[in-house]
Tab-separated table of C-alpha atoms in Angstrom:
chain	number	residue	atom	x	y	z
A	1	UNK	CA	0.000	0.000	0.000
A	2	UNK	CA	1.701	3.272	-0.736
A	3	UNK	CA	1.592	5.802	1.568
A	4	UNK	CA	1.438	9.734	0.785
A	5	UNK	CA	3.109	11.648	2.745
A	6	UNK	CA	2.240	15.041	4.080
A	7	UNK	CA	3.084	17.849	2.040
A	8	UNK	CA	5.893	20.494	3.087
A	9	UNK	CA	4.492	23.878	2.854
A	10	UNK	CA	7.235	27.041	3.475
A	11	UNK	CA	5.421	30.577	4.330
A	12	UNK	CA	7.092	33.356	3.612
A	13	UNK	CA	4.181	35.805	4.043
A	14	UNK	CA	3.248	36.375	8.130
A	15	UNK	CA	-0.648	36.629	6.890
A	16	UNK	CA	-0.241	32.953	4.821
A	17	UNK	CA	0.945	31.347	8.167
A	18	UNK	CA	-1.579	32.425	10.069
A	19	UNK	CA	-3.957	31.331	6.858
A	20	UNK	CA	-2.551	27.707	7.151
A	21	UNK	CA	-2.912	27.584	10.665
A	22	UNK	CA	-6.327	28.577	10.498
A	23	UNK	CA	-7.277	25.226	8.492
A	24	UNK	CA	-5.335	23.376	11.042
A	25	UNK	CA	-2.083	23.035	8.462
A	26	UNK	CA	0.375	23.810	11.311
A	27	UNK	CA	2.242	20.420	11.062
A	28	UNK	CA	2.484	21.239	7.241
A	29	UNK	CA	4.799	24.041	7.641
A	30	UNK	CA	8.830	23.838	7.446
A	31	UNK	CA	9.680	27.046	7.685
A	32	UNK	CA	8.410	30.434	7.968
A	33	UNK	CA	8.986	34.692	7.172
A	34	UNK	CA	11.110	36.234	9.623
A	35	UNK	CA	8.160	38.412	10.873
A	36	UNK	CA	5.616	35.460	11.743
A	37	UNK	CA	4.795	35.153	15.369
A	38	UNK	CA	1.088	34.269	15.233
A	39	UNK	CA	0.161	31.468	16.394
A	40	UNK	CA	3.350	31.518	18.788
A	41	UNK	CA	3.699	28.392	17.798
A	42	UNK	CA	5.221	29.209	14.756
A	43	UNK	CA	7.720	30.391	16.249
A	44	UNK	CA	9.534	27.587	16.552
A	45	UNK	CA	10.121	26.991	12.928
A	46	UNK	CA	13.599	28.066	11.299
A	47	UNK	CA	13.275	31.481	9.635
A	48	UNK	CA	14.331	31.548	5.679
A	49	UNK	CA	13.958	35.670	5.612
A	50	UNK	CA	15.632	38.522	7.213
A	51	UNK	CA	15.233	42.535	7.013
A	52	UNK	CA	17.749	44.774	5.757
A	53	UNK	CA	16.317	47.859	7.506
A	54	UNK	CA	16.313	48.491	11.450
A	55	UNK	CA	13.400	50.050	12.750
A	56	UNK	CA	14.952	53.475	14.200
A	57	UNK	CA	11.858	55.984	14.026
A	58	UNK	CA	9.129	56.459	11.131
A	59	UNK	CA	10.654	58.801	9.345
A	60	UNK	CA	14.114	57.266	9.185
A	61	UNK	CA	12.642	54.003	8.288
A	62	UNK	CA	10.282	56.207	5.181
A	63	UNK	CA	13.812	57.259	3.816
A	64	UNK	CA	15.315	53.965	3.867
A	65	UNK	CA	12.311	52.396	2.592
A	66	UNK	CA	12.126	54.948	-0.498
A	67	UNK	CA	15.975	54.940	-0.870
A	68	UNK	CA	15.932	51.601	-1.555
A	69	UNK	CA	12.805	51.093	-3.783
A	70	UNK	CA	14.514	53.721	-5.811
A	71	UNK	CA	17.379	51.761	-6.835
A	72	UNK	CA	15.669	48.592	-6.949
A	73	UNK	CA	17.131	46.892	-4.149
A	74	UNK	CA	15.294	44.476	-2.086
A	75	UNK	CA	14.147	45.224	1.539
A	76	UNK	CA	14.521	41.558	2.293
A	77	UNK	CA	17.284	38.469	2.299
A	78	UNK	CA	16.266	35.107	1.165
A	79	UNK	CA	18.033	32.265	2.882
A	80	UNK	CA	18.594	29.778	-0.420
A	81	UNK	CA	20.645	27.070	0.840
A	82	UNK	CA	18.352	26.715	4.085
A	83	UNK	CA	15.395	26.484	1.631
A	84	UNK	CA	16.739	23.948	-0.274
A	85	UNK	CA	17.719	21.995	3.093
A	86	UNK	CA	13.942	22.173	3.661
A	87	UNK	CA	12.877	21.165	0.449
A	88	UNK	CA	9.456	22.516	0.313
A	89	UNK	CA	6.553	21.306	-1.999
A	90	UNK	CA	4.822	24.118	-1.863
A	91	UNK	CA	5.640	28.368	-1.189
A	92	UNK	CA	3.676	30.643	-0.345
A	93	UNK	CA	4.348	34.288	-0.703
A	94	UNK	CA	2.522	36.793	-2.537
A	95	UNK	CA	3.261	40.034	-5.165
A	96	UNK	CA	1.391	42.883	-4.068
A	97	UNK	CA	3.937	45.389	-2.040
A	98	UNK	CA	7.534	44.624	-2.190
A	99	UNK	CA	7.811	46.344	1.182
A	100	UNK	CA	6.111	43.636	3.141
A	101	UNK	CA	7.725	40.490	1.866
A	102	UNK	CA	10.047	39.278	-0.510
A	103	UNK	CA	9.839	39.954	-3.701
A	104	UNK	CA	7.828	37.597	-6.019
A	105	UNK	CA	10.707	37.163	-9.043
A	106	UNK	CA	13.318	36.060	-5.893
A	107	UNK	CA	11.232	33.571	-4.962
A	108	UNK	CA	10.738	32.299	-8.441
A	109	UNK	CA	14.670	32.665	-9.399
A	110	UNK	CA	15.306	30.198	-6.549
A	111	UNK	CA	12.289	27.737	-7.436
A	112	UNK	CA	14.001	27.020	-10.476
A	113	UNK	CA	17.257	26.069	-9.097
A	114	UNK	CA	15.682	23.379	-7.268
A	115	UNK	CA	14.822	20.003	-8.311
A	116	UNK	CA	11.838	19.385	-8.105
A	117	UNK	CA	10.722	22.842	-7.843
A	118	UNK	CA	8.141	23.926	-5.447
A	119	UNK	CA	4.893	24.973	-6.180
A	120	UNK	CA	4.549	28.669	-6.074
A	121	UNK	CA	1.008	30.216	-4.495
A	122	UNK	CA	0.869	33.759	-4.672
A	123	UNK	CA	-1.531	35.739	-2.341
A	124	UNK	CA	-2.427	39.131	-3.470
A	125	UNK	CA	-5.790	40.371	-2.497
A	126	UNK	CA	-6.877	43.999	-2.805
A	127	UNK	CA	-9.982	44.022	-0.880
A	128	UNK	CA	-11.700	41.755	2.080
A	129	UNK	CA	-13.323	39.519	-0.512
A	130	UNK	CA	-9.888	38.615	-2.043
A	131	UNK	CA	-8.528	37.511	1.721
A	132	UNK	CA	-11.103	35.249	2.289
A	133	UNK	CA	-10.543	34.194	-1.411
A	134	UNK	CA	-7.009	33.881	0.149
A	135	UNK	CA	-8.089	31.363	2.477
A	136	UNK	CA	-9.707	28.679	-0.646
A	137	UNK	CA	-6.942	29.319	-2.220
A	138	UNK	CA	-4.361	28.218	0.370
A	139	UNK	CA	-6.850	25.576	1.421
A	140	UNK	CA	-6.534	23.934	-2.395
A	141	UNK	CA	-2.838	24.136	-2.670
A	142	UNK	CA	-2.272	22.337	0.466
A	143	UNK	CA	-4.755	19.731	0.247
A	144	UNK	CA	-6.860	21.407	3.045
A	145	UNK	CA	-10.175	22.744	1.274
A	146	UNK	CA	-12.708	21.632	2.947
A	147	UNK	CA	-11.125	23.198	6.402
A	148	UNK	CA	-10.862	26.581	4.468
A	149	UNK	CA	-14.353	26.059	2.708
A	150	UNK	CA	-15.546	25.711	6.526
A	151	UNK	CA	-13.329	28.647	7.782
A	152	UNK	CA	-13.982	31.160	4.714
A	153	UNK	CA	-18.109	30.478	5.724
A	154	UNK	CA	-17.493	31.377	9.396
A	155	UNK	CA	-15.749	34.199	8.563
A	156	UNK	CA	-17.926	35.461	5.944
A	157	UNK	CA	-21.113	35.169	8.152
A	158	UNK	CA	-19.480	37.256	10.667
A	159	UNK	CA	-18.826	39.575	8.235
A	160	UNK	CA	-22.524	39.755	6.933
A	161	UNK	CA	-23.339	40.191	11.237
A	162	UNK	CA	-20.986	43.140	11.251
A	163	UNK	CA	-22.146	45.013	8.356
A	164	UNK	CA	-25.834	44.127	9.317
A	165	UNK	CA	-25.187	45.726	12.773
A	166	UNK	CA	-23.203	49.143	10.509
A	167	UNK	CA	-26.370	49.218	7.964
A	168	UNK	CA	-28.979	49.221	10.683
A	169	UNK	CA	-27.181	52.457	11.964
A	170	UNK	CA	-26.886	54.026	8.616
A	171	UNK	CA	-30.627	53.923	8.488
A	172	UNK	CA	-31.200	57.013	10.890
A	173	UNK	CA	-27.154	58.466	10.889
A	174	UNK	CA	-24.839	59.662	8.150
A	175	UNK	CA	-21.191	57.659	7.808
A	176	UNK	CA	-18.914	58.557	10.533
A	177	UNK	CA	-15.303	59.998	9.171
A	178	UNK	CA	-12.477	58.542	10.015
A	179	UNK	CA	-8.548	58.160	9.080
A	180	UNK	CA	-6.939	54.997	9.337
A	181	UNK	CA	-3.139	55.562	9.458
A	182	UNK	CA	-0.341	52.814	8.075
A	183	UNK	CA	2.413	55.252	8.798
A	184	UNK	CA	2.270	58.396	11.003
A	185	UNK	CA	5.773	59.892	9.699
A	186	UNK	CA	4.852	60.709	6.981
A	187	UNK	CA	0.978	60.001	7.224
A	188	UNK	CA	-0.308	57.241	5.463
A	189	UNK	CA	-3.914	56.779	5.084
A	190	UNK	CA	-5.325	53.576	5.075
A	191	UNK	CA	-5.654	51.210	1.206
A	192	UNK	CA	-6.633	48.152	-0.221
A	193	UNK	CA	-8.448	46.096	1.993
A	194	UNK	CA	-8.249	48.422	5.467
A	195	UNK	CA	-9.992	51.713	3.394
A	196	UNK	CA	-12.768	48.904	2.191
A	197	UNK	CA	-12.820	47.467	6.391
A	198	UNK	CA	-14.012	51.177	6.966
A	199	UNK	CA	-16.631	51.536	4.463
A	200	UNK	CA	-18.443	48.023	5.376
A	201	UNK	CA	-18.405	49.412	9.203
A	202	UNK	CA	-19.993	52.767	7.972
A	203	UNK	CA	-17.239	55.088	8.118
A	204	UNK	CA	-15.767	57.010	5.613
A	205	UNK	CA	-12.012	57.862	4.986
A	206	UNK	CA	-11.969	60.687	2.494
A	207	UNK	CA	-8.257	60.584	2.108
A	208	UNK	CA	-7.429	57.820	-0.013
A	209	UNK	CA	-11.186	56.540	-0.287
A	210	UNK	CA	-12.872	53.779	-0.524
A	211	UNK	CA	-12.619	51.888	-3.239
A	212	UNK	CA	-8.395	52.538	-3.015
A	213	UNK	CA	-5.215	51.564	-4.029
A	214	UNK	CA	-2.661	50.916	-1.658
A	215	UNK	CA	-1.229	53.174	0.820
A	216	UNK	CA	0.369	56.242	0.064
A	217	UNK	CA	1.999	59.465	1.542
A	218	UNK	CA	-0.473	62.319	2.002
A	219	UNK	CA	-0.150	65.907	2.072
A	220	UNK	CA	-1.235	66.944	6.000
A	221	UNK	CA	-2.930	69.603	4.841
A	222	UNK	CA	-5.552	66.864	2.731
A	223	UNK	CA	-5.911	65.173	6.583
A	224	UNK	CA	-6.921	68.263	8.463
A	225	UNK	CA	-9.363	69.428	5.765
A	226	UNK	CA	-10.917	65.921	5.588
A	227	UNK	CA	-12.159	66.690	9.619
A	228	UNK	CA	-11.968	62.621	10.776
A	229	UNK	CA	-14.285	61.922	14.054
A	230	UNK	CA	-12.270	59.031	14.371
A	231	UNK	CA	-8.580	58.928	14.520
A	232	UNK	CA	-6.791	55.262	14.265
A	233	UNK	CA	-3.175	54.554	13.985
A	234	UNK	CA	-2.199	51.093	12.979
A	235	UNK	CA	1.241	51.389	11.948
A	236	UNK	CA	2.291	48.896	9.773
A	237	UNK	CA	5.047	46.187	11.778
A	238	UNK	CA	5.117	48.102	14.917
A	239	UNK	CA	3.519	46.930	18.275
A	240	UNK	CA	1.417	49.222	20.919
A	241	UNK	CA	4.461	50.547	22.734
A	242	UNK	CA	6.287	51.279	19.506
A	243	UNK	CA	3.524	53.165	17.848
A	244	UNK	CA	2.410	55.341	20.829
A	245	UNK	CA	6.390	56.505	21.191
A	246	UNK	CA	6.146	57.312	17.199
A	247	UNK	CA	2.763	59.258	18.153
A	248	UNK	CA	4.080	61.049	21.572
A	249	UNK	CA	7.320	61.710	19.162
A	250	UNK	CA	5.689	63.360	16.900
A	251	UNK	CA	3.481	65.183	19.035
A	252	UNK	CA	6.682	66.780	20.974
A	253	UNK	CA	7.835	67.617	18.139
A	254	UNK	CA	8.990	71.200	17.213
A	255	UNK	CA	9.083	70.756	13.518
A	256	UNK	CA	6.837	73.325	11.977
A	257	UNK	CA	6.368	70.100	9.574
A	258	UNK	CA	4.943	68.149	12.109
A	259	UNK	CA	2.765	70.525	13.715
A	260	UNK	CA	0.216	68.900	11.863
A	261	UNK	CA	-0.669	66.643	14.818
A	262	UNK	CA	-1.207	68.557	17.285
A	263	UNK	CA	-3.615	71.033	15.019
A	264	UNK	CA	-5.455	67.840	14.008
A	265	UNK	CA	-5.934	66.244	18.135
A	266	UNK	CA	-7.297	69.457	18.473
A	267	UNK	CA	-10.022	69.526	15.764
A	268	UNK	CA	-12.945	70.393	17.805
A	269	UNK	CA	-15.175	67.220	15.547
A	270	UNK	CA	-12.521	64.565	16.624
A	271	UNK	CA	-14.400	61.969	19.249
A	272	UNK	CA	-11.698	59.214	19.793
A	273	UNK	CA	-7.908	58.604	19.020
A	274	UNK	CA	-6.888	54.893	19.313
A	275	UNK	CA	-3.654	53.485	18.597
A	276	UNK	CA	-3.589	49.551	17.214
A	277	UNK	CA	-1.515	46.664	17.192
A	278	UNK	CA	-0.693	47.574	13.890
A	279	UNK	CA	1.961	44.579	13.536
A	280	UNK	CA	-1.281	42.376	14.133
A	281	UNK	CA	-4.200	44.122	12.797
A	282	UNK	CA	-5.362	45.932	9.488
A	283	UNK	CA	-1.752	45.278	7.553
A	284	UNK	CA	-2.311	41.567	7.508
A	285	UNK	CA	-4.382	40.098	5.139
A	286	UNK	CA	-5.792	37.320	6.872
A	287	UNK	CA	-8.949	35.568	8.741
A	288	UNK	CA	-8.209	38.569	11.570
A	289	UNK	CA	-9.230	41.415	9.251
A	290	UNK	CA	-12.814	40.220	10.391
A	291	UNK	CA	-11.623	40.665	13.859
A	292	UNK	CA	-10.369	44.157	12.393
A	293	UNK	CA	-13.758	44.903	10.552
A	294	UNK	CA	-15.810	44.067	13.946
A	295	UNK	CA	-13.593	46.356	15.988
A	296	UNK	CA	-14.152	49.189	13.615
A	297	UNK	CA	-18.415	48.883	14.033
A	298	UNK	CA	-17.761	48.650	17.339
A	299	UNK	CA	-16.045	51.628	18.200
A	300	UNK	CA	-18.071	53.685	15.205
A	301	UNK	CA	-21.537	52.716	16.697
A	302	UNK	CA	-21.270	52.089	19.909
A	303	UNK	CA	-21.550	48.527	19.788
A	304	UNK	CA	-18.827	47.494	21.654
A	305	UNK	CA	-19.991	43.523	22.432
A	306	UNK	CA	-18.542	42.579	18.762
A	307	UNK	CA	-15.281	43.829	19.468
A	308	UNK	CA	-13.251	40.658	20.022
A	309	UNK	CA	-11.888	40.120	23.131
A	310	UNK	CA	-8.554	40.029	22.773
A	311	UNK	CA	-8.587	43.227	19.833
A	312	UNK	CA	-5.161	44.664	21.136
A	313	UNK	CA	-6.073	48.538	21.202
A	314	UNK	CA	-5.743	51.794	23.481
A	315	UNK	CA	-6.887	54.920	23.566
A	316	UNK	CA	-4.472	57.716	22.951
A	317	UNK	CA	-4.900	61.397	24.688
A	318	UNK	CA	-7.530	62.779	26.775
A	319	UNK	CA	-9.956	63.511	23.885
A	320	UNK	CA	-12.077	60.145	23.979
A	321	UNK	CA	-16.198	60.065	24.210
């Protein structure tokens, strides 16, 4: 009788691990990104990737980022020779923002030179339908898709709850306004996916709108005319403690460049400031922008039974209904 043996799946994308996870594919995985650290477990796995940047302070890290984008450089090693010790069947990694993961056209320059080659699943969703599409996806090229079929329904009826709960407000109130920040130094407003999250809770970002492209640097000026209720600052790869000494920085600062800030915190309209886990939530495209989506109707409406437990948020400054 010939046995099959389980397949060897290497992530090199934090949201993928957590995807595989989700459909119970733990034991599949060989290796993982150098970022991954949800579940914990996965921590435990040998890391294939490494940064070339050190996180300093948000602007240093903009320059760096843009400095090296510029010339075509990578932000992001590849460990070859320990991905060939793993020998992988499958990859996956995605092609959607070379400053989040390696690069698709590495990963496929390295496939090649292996023998046989692994099979290549790129994830690269632009809105919340594509990451649960994300999750089918995985599920089929690791043998798993009736967990994912399972998972992608759960999740999907908890988004219909959510945006039944934002609709049923909408009825008798007008959209709240609200700016999601990916970067603080310079400001970047919320894309893709995270600028959709706020339109299905009932907001609305007018900087970089929904339906939008992916994240870019703003003009200040474009924030404080836009007159957000809501302020949320979910810095992409940084932690709670990290983001609120980026926000107190910033605030302290005495760059007339920066004064921004402090002229926006004290808009007379603005209701709440929260800083987010932005290393967790928003950025990653996985199962937990659900968790991400039922935060935002909570805070937005009032409604704060939906939030998930263990959302990882604060509220920033004294000006908080």
């Amino acid at each position: 009788m010939t046995m099959t043996r389980p397949l060897r799946v290497l992530s090199l994308l934090p949201s993928a691990t957590e995807t595989l996870c989700i459909l119970g594919g733990r034991d599949l995985l060989v290796g993982r990104n150098h970022e991954d650290d949800y579940p914990p477990s996965v921590l435990s796995l040998p890391s294939v990737t490494g940064q070339k940047t050190t996180f300093t302070n948000s602007k240093d890290v903009d320059k760096e980022v843009a400095e090296a984008l510029s010339t075509g450089q990578s932000l992001y090693t590849l460990n070859g020779t320990l991905v060939k010790e793993l020998k992988p069947d499958v990859i996956l990694t995605q092609d959607i923002c070379n400053v989040c993961a390696i690069d698709l056209v590495t990963v496929e320059r390295l496939a090649l030179t292996m023998d046989p080659p692994p099979k290549i699943v790129s994830l690269n969703p632009l809105s919340v339908s594509d990451v649960l599409s994300n999750i089918l996806q995985v599920g089929e090229a690791v043998n798993l898709l009736p967990s994912a079929e399972r998972a992608h329904e759960l999740l999907q009826s908890r988004v219909t709850k959510a945006t039944a709960i934002a609709s049923s407000h909408l009825q008798t109130h007008t959209r709240k306004k609200v700016i999601l920040f990916e970067w603080i130094s310079p400001p970047y407003p919320a894309g893709h996916w995270s600028a959709e999250l706020i339109h299905l809770a009932g907001g609305e970002q007018s900087v970089n709108p929904h339906p939008a492209g992916s994240s870019k640097a703003v003009q200040p000026q474009l924030i404080l005319e836009s007159k957000p209720e809501y302020i949320i600052v979910a810095a992409c790869g940084l932690d709670i403690p990290t983001t609120l000494r980026e926000v107190q920085n910033l605030e302290n600062s005495t760059s007339t460049a920066d004064g921004w800030w402090k002229e926006l915190l004290a808009q007379d309209q603005v209701k709440k400031v929260i800083i987010v886990d932005g290393n967790q939530m928003f950025n990653r495209p996985s199962g937990r922008v659900v968790d991400a989506l039922e935060f935002l109707v909570g805070i937005l409406w009032d409604e704060e039974g939906i939030i998930p437990s263990d959302f990882p948020w604060v509220t920033y400054g004294g000006k908080n209904e």
